[in-house]
Amino acid sequence: MNILFIMYDQLRFDYLSCAGHPHLQTPNFDRVAAKGVRFTNAFVQSPICGASRMSTYTGRYTSSHGAQWNGFPLRVGEMTLGDHLREIGVGCWLVGKTHMRVDAKGMERLGLSQDTVIGARQAECGFDIWVRDDGLWGQGPDGFYDQNRSPYNEYLKSKGYDGENPWADYANAGVEDGNIASGWMFENADKPANIAEEDSETPWLTSEAIRFIDQADGPWLAHVSYIKPHWPYIVPAPYHDLYGPEHIAPTIRHDVERTDPHPVYGAFMDSKVASAFQQGAVRDKVVPAYMGLIKQCDDQLGRLLDHLEDTGRAEDTMIVLTSDHGDYLGDHWLGEKDLFHMPSVKVPLIIYDPRPTADNTRGTTCDALVEAIDLAPTFIDAQGGKVPDHILEGRSLLPWLHGGLPQWREVAISEYDYSGTSVCEKLGLSPRDARLFMVFDGRFKMIHAEGGFRPMLFDLETDPEEFFDLGKGAAHQADIDRLYGHLGKWGRRMSQRVTKSDAEIIASRGGSARKGILPFMVDGSEVPEELTQTYRGPVRQNHTTSESEGEER
Amino acid sequence: MNILFIMYDQLRFDYLSCAGHPHLQTPNFDRVAAKGVRFTNAFVQSPICGASRMSTYTGRYTSSHGAQWNGFPLRVGEMTLGDHLREIGVGCWLVGKTHMRVDAKGMERLGLSQDTVIGARQAECGFDIWVRDDGLWGQGPDGFYDQNRSPYNEYLKSKGYDGENPWADYANAGVEDGNIASGWMFENADKPANIAEEDSETPWLTSEAIRFIDQADGPWLAHVSYIKPHWPYIVPAPYHDLYGPEHIAPTIRHDVERTDPHPVYGAFMDSKVASAFQQGAVRDKVVPAYMGLIKQCDDQLGRLLDHLEDTGRAEDTMIVLTSDHGDYLGDHWLGEKDLFHMPSVKVPLIIYDPRPTADNTRGTTCDALVEAIDLAPTFIDAQGGKVPDHILEGRSLLPWLHGGLPQWREVAISEYDYSGTSVCEKLGLSPRDARLFMVFDGRFKMIHAEGGFRPMLFDLETDPEEFFDLGKGAAHQADIDRLYGHLGKWGRRMSQRVTKSDAEIIASRGGSARKGILPFMVDGSEVPEELTQTYRGPVRQNHTTSESEGEER
């Protein structure tokens, strides 16, 4: 079996028709949902690209692998999906984005070069590269944001788009009065991108995925990882005007949220991006563009599904659709992601398992508390490997796919390290105190903030839209204590004992006695005959030292 | 300046005359204490050799580095004292024991060979090797406990001691009726070891230390790491009969401890080694031998100190004396170490800083809550380096040595992973639940046990000998809650963000805007002129795609 592991970037869980969006039709996402399982409570380990992805690719919480924000390198030697899959003979390939930053200092310390296969995989988060393109070719006075070079820009140049950065000038820009109208500016979000639709990023990457599949020898996992619908919010015709303000779902926000907010939430509400999304005019332009980008993703997914079906691969390819986090789009007075309201921390997750063992769950939903770190163990399990659960902290989802009712986690955990942001500075926090932890038990969601703040608490049963912060008063202390209990247990979790499996530990018990380590013997009668015989024998006398030498000092 | 970092193995904090032992005179330990600072509340990160040492050498808690028990490999790439010191031009050398187990699988995965300098250091916990000898040359039906070869055994053979393992047959055995009387058996602890005293382990390693010092170019740190007074409990003449039962300090134990004990404590009390030490006859033979081993250590320390003074090195060498854990010796009905009573988890720690800045603290004691992980940062600080506190979790002790009153930690933490022991099996626990956590605030000591047990609690103010477990009732719930609060905070600590320092994080803030990442612009007015100019320019028209192509699909 092969695995097509498709990730969209910044795709909200509720912007799919199968998830109930009122105006956005996504027949191809729905097509996978109809033959697979849609997980309705899937959470990312951190609502930010880099950290979330490093968790997904390692199967470990962000504070276990340490790459807790964009651009924080994943430490050399940290094991990834690719390491685990290759051990069982499965190739692990990248087609698109990872947001991986190499641990250059660590590589140098260990004498590793990116010119070797081992070094290249260390630098690429364990993937072998079909094509890597992180999709953010921002460029300013200090140069490019991304130190890699863009295969997508090369593609555009080969198609005749000119300049150093056609990504910026064509794919992510419209035209106004003969000038470039940058996609970075929300006021341009309603313009068509100045590019032929089939040359835009999503069709280009889909073509790369098809090229990969057509030449691949199984078994393989291909991580097809789209940059869209991530900003810049601009999309080529015809997607730029499929939707208008009348198709925007109502903004999920309430004045009570702005009254004496938690200081961390308050600081994020005051950020530039939040201020922008608080303006109706911004939402009226951006949300339709975001919907257009998703619609384009859906069309390209259809192209990919058709190709799989046409080539017979639909029968031996598991398909996974998910995202690395959502997008506030003005909900809760916020833009972007960062915090833990559902539009940010919850993601779509649809899994199609082609095997007959999954037949009885096709077209169903599962509301178990699923985490992004469950995907890596799911893939290992699906490929017939044994999940090394002393390394991976997630759990295989196969039991859910095969109709089982496994004992499952009681809480989902997500974290956010905002030490790299201006909010940390604004709150006067040290970088190590700029960390948030979410604990969600399916009803109550608590957010702990380091730095001496009170927790936030929401009761999703009475307040499904998460408006009323119950952490303000003392009325919910018992729930807060209970959730801190879960967080405490999680904090003590076994996350770094990665060099020794439970099975190895059990097998080694008592082994030192058979190697002559017996620090409990009074007279030798405590151990079996086979061991005691080594403790008595005739004294040999041929050593050269004398008693007098021994007594000299 | 150089650093002589001397570690004894299994040396109790209270078996020194400067620490108040009633019968054991240790004038040379006292001599260092008289010119340095003696820390009276120094705790190891785990009361077991391997885990404790890996914490001391990495400056990190055991659940941060993951090598949580003897023989659990330290993961490749985990930074050590040697990595940090060499970065600032200080050599870091080993003379003796580390208990390091190489992460062979991790090395292989990264293509590292122990034949290279980098690989050898990875395999040796970051040390360059003058001599490594872990001092446990147990041998049984499954071969040697230690897979390395013993330089000490080679030394003995060169001196004419015969057989494959003269460590076992001479250094750690007496003679009875012409037969070897093994030092493994407590009943032989009163016999003199069948070896010339100067050939026994402690003098041999002292000679190696002197050889190292005499040839070393500074600045250096030498980790002189003795196996003694660790078992086997047998010592050559004249040390074997310096002490008798009349010199043994009273056993610290109380019948109340055996009444309805905490299940984990109860299981350890039932172990073979505990049962042995519950016998007066065992203590009467073993404790005097243990004292004799310490007396020999003290004499050899005197030899080393004399050599430093004779060669002028006493003025430019920091001296540190400590241990990796204590020894119950029958206290609390236990033998060995493993749990968190003071005889096990508290260690001697004496630091002499030769510099004038330390003059005003000479001969004093310090009762701050000090942890073994503080030593690595102390050494880096003493050598003029900046402590990378995103990697090291301990704190430099220099402020204490120099008469400061730094803001200090509120609790000391220690951990114990007993997954590899029969106690885990006996209690029916999974390997990941066989973990204990101690939180000590200077008065109350709480021990949390994973696996669903109640905590243990001792009030050292009213019960300095730790007999009365207050965790049994509900009377101390407030203290328990408070200590769980500390443990919870510790559990959320920043331990794996090792690829990015706080300073680097602060310096990088806002950097993406200068690289063209501006996801907050409504119309471009939000950013300085120098950035906006990149977003507008004439549209170029020379790309080859046509609108009709764009509309095709």
Coordinates of C-alpha atoms in Angstrom, one line a residue, chain A residues 60 62-79 83 87 101 103 105 108-112 118 122 136-147 158-165 167 169-170 174-176 178-182 184-188 194-199 203 231 233 237-239 272-273 276-277 279 282 296 299-300 303 336 389-392 417-422 424-425 429-435 437 448 450 484 487-506 508-527 530-532 534-546 549-553, chain B residues 60 62-79 83 87 101 103 105 108-112 118 122 136-147 158-165 167 169-170 174-176 178-182 184-188 194-199 203 231 233 237-239 272-273 276-277 279 282 296 299-300 303 336 389-392 417-422 424-425 429-435 437 448 450 484 487-506 508-527 530-532 534-546 549-553:
Chain A
R60 CA 6.0 14.3 19.1
T62 CA 6.4 20.6 20.3
S63 CA 8.0 20.7 23.7
S64 CA 9.3 17.2 23.1
H65 CA 11.1 18.0 19.8
G66 CA 11.8 21.7 20.7
A67 CA 11.3 23.3 17.3
Q68 CA 8.5 25.3 18.8
W69 CA 8.1 28.2 16.3
N70 CA 8.8 29.0 12.7
G71 CA 12.5 28.9 11.9
F72 CA 13.5 27.2 15.1
P73 CA 15.6 24.3 13.8
L74 CA 14.7 20.7 14.5
R75 CA 17.6 19.3 16.4
V76 CA 19.9 17.0 14.6
G77 CA 19.1 13.4 15.3
E78 CA 15.4 13.9 16.1
M79 CA 13.7 11.0 14.4
D83 CA 13.4 7.5 9.5
E87 CA 13.3 1.2 8.5
R101 CA 14.8 24.7 9.3
D103 CA 20.0 22.5 12.7
K105 CA 25.1 24.1 14.3
E108 CA 28.5 20.9 12.1
R109 CA 29.1 19.7 15.6
L110 CA 28.5 16.1 14.4
G111 CA 30.5 16.6 11.2
L112 CA 27.5 16.0 9.0
I118 CA 22.2 11.1 5.7
Q122 CA 18.7 15.5 8.4
L136 CA 6.7 31.9 1.0
W137 CA 9.0 33.8 -1.4
G138 CA 8.7 37.1 0.4
Q139 CA 11.6 39.4 -0.4
G140 CA 12.6 42.7 1.2
P141 CA 15.6 44.9 2.1
D142 CA 17.2 41.9 3.9
G143 CA 16.7 39.5 1.0
F144 CA 14.5 36.5 0.7
Y145 CA 12.6 35.1 3.8
D146 CA 13.4 31.6 2.7
Q147 CA 17.1 30.8 2.2
S158 CA 10.6 28.5 -17.6
K159 CA 7.1 29.5 -18.6
G160 CA 8.2 33.0 -19.5
Y161 CA 7.3 34.9 -16.4
D162 CA 10.0 37.4 -15.9
G163 CA 11.9 39.0 -13.1
E164 CA 13.7 37.6 -10.1
N165 CA 10.6 36.7 -8.1
W167 CA 6.0 34.3 -7.3
D169 CA 5.0 39.7 -9.2
Y170 CA 2.5 37.3 -10.9
G174 CA -3.0 41.4 -9.4
V175 CA -2.9 44.4 -11.7
E176 CA -4.0 48.0 -11.1
G178 CA -0.6 49.0 -15.1
N179 CA 1.1 48.4 -11.8
I180 CA 1.6 45.4 -9.7
A181 CA -1.1 45.2 -7.1
S182 CA 0.6 43.1 -4.4
W184 CA 0.2 41.1 0.4
M185 CA -2.4 43.9 0.7
F186 CA -5.8 42.8 1.7
E187 CA -7.4 45.5 -0.5
N188 CA -6.1 43.6 -3.5
N194 CA -1.9 38.0 -12.8
I195 CA -1.2 34.4 -13.8
A196 CA -2.6 31.7 -15.9
E197 CA -4.6 29.5 -13.6
E198 CA -2.8 26.3 -14.5
D199 CA 0.5 28.1 -13.7
P203 CA -2.1 23.2 -10.0
W231 CA -1.9 34.0 2.5
Y233 CA -4.9 35.9 -0.2
A237 CA -9.5 33.8 -12.4
P238 CA -12.1 32.3 -12.3
Y239 CA -11.6 31.6 -8.6
K272 CA -1.7 44.5 13.4
V273 CA -3.2 41.5 11.7
A276 CA -7.0 44.5 10.0
F277 CA -9.4 41.6 10.3
Q279 CA -12.5 45.6 9.7
V282 CA -11.0 43.4 4.9
Q296 CA -9.1 25.7 -6.4
D299 CA -10.7 21.2 -8.0
Q300 CA -7.0 20.1 -8.0
R303 CA -7.8 16.1 -10.7
E336 CA -4.0 34.5 11.4
D389 CA 6.1 4.3 21.2
H390 CA 9.1 5.3 23.2
I391 CA 9.8 7.8 20.5
L392 CA 6.4 8.6 19.0
D417 CA 5.5 29.5 21.9
Y418 CA 5.2 33.1 21.1
S419 CA 8.6 34.1 22.2
G420 CA 9.5 35.2 18.7
T421 CA 6.6 37.7 18.5
S422 CA 6.0 41.3 19.4
C424 CA 6.0 38.6 24.1
E425 CA 7.8 42.0 24.1
L429 CA 7.8 38.5 29.2
S430 CA 11.1 36.6 29.0
P431 CA 11.2 34.3 26.0
R432 CA 10.8 31.2 28.1
D433 CA 7.6 32.5 29.7
A434 CA 6.0 33.2 26.4
R435 CA 4.4 29.8 26.2
F437 CA -0.7 25.2 26.7
H448 CA -2.5 27.9 30.7
E450 CA 3.3 30.8 31.7
Y484 CA -4.3 21.2 35.6
L487 CA -1.6 19.1 32.2
G488 CA 0.6 18.0 35.1
K489 CA 0.5 14.4 34.1
W490 CA 1.3 15.4 30.5
G491 CA 4.2 17.5 31.8
R492 CA 5.6 14.4 33.4
R493 CA 5.2 12.3 30.3
M494 CA 8.0 10.0 29.1
S495 CA 9.2 11.9 26.1
Q496 CA 12.9 11.6 25.9
R497 CA 13.6 8.0 26.8
V498 CA 14.1 7.5 23.0
T499 CA 17.1 5.2 23.1
K500 CA 15.4 2.2 24.8
S501 CA 12.1 0.7 24.1
D502 CA 9.8 -0.7 26.7
A503 CA 10.4 -4.2 25.3
E504 CA 14.1 -3.7 25.5
I505 CA 13.8 -2.6 29.1
I506 CA 11.7 -5.5 30.1
S508 CA 17.1 -6.5 30.1
R509 CA 15.8 -6.9 33.6
G510 CA 18.0 -9.1 35.8
G511 CA 20.6 -9.2 33.0
S512 CA 23.3 -7.7 35.2
A513 CA 23.2 -10.7 37.6
R514 CA 24.1 -13.0 34.7
K515 CA 27.0 -10.7 34.1
G516 CA 28.3 -10.9 37.6
I517 CA 26.7 -7.9 39.2
L518 CA 25.3 -9.1 42.5
P519 CA 25.2 -6.3 45.0
F520 CA 22.8 -8.1 47.4
M521 CA 24.7 -11.3 48.4
V522 CA 25.2 -12.0 52.1
D523 CA 27.0 -15.3 51.6
G524 CA 26.4 -16.4 48.1
S525 CA 23.3 -18.5 48.9
E526 CA 21.1 -15.9 47.3
V527 CA 21.9 -16.8 43.7
E530 CA 25.5 -21.4 38.0
L531 CA 26.3 -17.9 39.3
T532 CA 27.9 -18.8 42.7
T534 CA 32.3 -17.9 39.9
Y535 CA 32.8 -16.5 43.4
R536 CA 35.0 -19.2 44.8
G537 CA 38.2 -20.6 43.5
P538 CA 41.8 -21.3 44.6
V539 CA 43.8 -18.2 45.2
R540 CA 46.6 -17.8 42.7
Q541 CA 49.9 -16.7 44.0
N542 CA 52.0 -15.7 41.1
H543 CA 51.6 -11.9 41.3
T544 CA 54.7 -10.0 42.0
T545 CA 53.6 -7.6 44.7
S546 CA 54.6 -8.5 48.2
E549 CA 54.9 -3.3 49.5
G550 CA 51.3 -3.3 50.5
E551 CA 52.1 -2.1 54.0
E552 CA 54.6 0.6 53.0
R553 CA 52.4 3.7 53.1
Chain B
R60 CA 20.0 18.6 32.3
T62 CA 17.1 13.0 33.5
S63 CA 13.7 13.4 31.8
S64 CA 15.3 16.1 29.6
H65 CA 18.2 13.9 28.3
G66 CA 16.4 10.6 28.6
A67 CA 19.2 8.4 29.8
Q68 CA 17.2 7.6 32.9
W69 CA 18.8 4.5 34.2
N70 CA 22.0 2.5 34.0
G71 CA 22.7 1.4 30.5
F72 CA 20.2 3.6 28.9
P73 CA 22.2 5.2 26.1
L74 CA 22.6 9.0 26.0
R75 CA 21.0 10.0 22.7
V76 CA 23.5 11.1 20.0
G77 CA 23.8 14.8 19.7
E78 CA 22.8 15.5 23.4
M79 CA 25.3 18.2 24.3
D83 CA 31.0 20.3 24.0
E87 CA 33.7 25.8 22.5
R101 CA 26.4 4.0 27.3
D103 CA 23.7 5.4 21.5
K105 CA 21.8 2.9 16.9
E108 CA 24.7 4.4 13.0
R109 CA 21.7 6.3 11.8
L110 CA 23.8 9.4 11.5
G111 CA 26.7 7.6 9.9
L112 CA 29.0 8.3 12.8
I118 CA 33.6 13.5 16.8
Q122 CA 29.8 11.1 21.2
L136 CA 32.5 -2.7 37.6
W137 CA 34.2 -5.7 36.1
G138 CA 31.5 -8.1 37.1
Q139 CA 31.6 -11.3 35.0
G140 CA 29.1 -14.2 34.8
P141 CA 27.7 -16.8 32.5
D142 CA 26.7 -14.0 30.0
G143 CA 30.2 -12.4 30.1
F144 CA 31.3 -9.1 31.4
Y145 CA 28.8 -6.5 32.6
D146 CA 30.9 -3.8 31.0
Q147 CA 31.5 -4.2 27.3
S158 CA 51.2 -5.7 34.3
K159 CA 52.0 -5.9 38.0
G160 CA 51.8 -9.7 37.8
Y161 CA 48.3 -10.3 39.0
D162 CA 47.0 -13.3 37.0
G163 CA 43.9 -14.5 35.4
E164 CA 41.4 -12.9 33.1
N165 CA 39.8 -10.6 35.8
W167 CA 39.8 -7.0 39.5
D169 CA 40.1 -12.1 42.0
Y170 CA 42.4 -9.7 43.9
G174 CA 39.8 -11.6 50.2
V175 CA 41.2 -15.0 51.0
E176 CA 39.6 -17.8 53.0
G178 CA 43.2 -20.8 50.3
N179 CA 40.2 -19.9 48.2
I180 CA 39.0 -16.6 46.8
A181 CA 36.5 -15.0 49.2
S182 CA 34.6 -12.7 46.9
W184 CA 30.5 -9.5 46.3
M185 CA 29.5 -11.3 49.5
F186 CA 28.8 -9.1 52.5
E187 CA 30.2 -11.8 54.8
N188 CA 33.6 -11.2 53.4
N194 CA 44.0 -9.7 48.5
I195 CA 46.0 -6.9 46.9
A196 CA 48.8 -4.5 47.7
E197 CA 47.2 -1.3 48.9
E198 CA 48.9 0.9 46.3
D199 CA 47.6 -1.4 43.5
P203 CA 45.5 4.8 44.5
W231 CA 30.5 -1.8 46.3
Y233 CA 32.5 -3.5 49.9
A237 CA 44.9 -3.6 54.6
P238 CA 45.2 -1.5 56.6
Y239 CA 41.8 0.0 55.8
K272 CA 17.0 -8.6 48.2
V273 CA 19.5 -5.9 49.0
A276 CA 20.3 -8.1 53.5
F277 CA 20.9 -4.6 55.0
Q279 CA 20.4 -7.7 59.2
V282 CA 25.6 -7.3 57.4
Q296 CA 41.4 5.4 51.7
D299 CA 44.3 9.6 52.1
Q300 CA 44.5 9.6 48.3
R303 CA 48.2 12.8 48.1
E336 CA 21.8 0.7 47.9
D389 CA 20.8 28.4 29.4
H390 CA 18.5 27.2 26.6
I391 CA 20.4 23.9 26.8
L392 CA 21.7 23.7 30.4
D417 CA 13.1 5.5 36.7
Y418 CA 12.8 2.0 38.0
S419 CA 11.4 0.4 34.9
G420 CA 14.5 -1.8 34.6
T421 CA 14.1 -3.3 38.1
S422 CA 12.1 -6.2 39.5
C424 CA 8.4 -2.5 38.4
E425 CA 7.5 -6.0 37.6
L429 CA 3.5 -1.5 36.3
S430 CA 4.2 -0.7 32.7
P431 CA 7.7 0.6 32.1
R432 CA 6.6 4.1 31.6
D433 CA 4.7 4.2 34.9
A434 CA 7.7 3.1 36.9
R435 CA 8.9 6.7 37.5
F437 CA 9.6 12.5 41.1
H448 CA 5.1 11.6 43.3
E450 CA 3.3 7.5 38.4
Y484 CA 2.3 19.5 42.9
L487 CA 6.1 19.9 40.0
G488 CA 3.6 21.0 37.4
K489 CA 5.6 24.1 36.6
W490 CA 8.7 22.0 36.3
G491 CA 6.9 19.6 34.0
R492 CA 6.2 22.5 31.6
R493 CA 9.8 23.7 31.7
M494 CA 11.6 24.8 28.5
S495 CA 13.9 21.8 28.1
Q496 CA 14.1 21.0 24.4
R497 CA 14.3 24.4 22.7
V498 CA 18.0 23.7 22.4
T499 CA 18.6 25.0 18.9
K500 CA 17.7 28.7 19.6
S501 CA 18.9 30.8 22.5
D502 CA 16.8 33.5 24.1
A503 CA 19.1 36.1 22.7
E504 CA 18.7 34.7 19.2
I505 CA 15.0 34.7 19.5
I506 CA 14.8 38.3 20.7
S508 CA 15.1 37.7 15.2
R509 CA 11.8 39.4 16.1
G510 CA 10.3 41.3 13.3
G511 CA 13.0 40.0 10.9
S512 CA 10.5 38.5 8.5
A513 CA 9.0 41.9 7.7
R514 CA 12.4 43.0 6.4
K515 CA 12.3 39.9 4.3
G516 CA 9.0 40.7 2.7
I517 CA 6.7 38.7 4.9
L518 CA 3.8 41.1 5.7
P519 CA 0.6 39.3 6.4
F520 CA -1.1 42.3 8.1
M521 CA -1.3 44.9 5.3
V522 CA -4.6 46.4 4.3
D523 CA -3.3 48.9 1.8
G524 CA 0.4 49.1 2.3
S525 CA 0.3 52.1 4.7
E526 CA 1.1 49.8 7.6
V527 CA 4.8 49.5 6.8
E530 CA 11.5 51.3 2.6
L531 CA 9.3 48.2 2.5
T532 CA 6.3 49.5 0.6
T534 CA 8.7 46.6 -3.2
Y535 CA 5.0 46.1 -3.6
R536 CA 4.3 48.3 -6.5
G537 CA 5.9 48.4 -9.9
P538 CA 5.0 48.3 -13.5
V539 CA 3.5 45.0 -14.7
R540 CA 5.8 43.2 -17.1
Q541 CA 4.1 41.6 -20.0
N542 CA 6.7 39.3 -21.6
H543 CA 5.4 36.0 -20.2
T544 CA 4.1 33.5 -22.7
T545 CA 0.9 32.4 -21.2
S546 CA -2.3 33.8 -22.5
E549 CA -5.0 29.3 -21.6
G550 CA -5.9 30.5 -18.1
E551 CA -9.5 30.1 -18.8
E552 CA -9.3 26.6 -20.4
R553 CA -10.2 24.5 -17.4

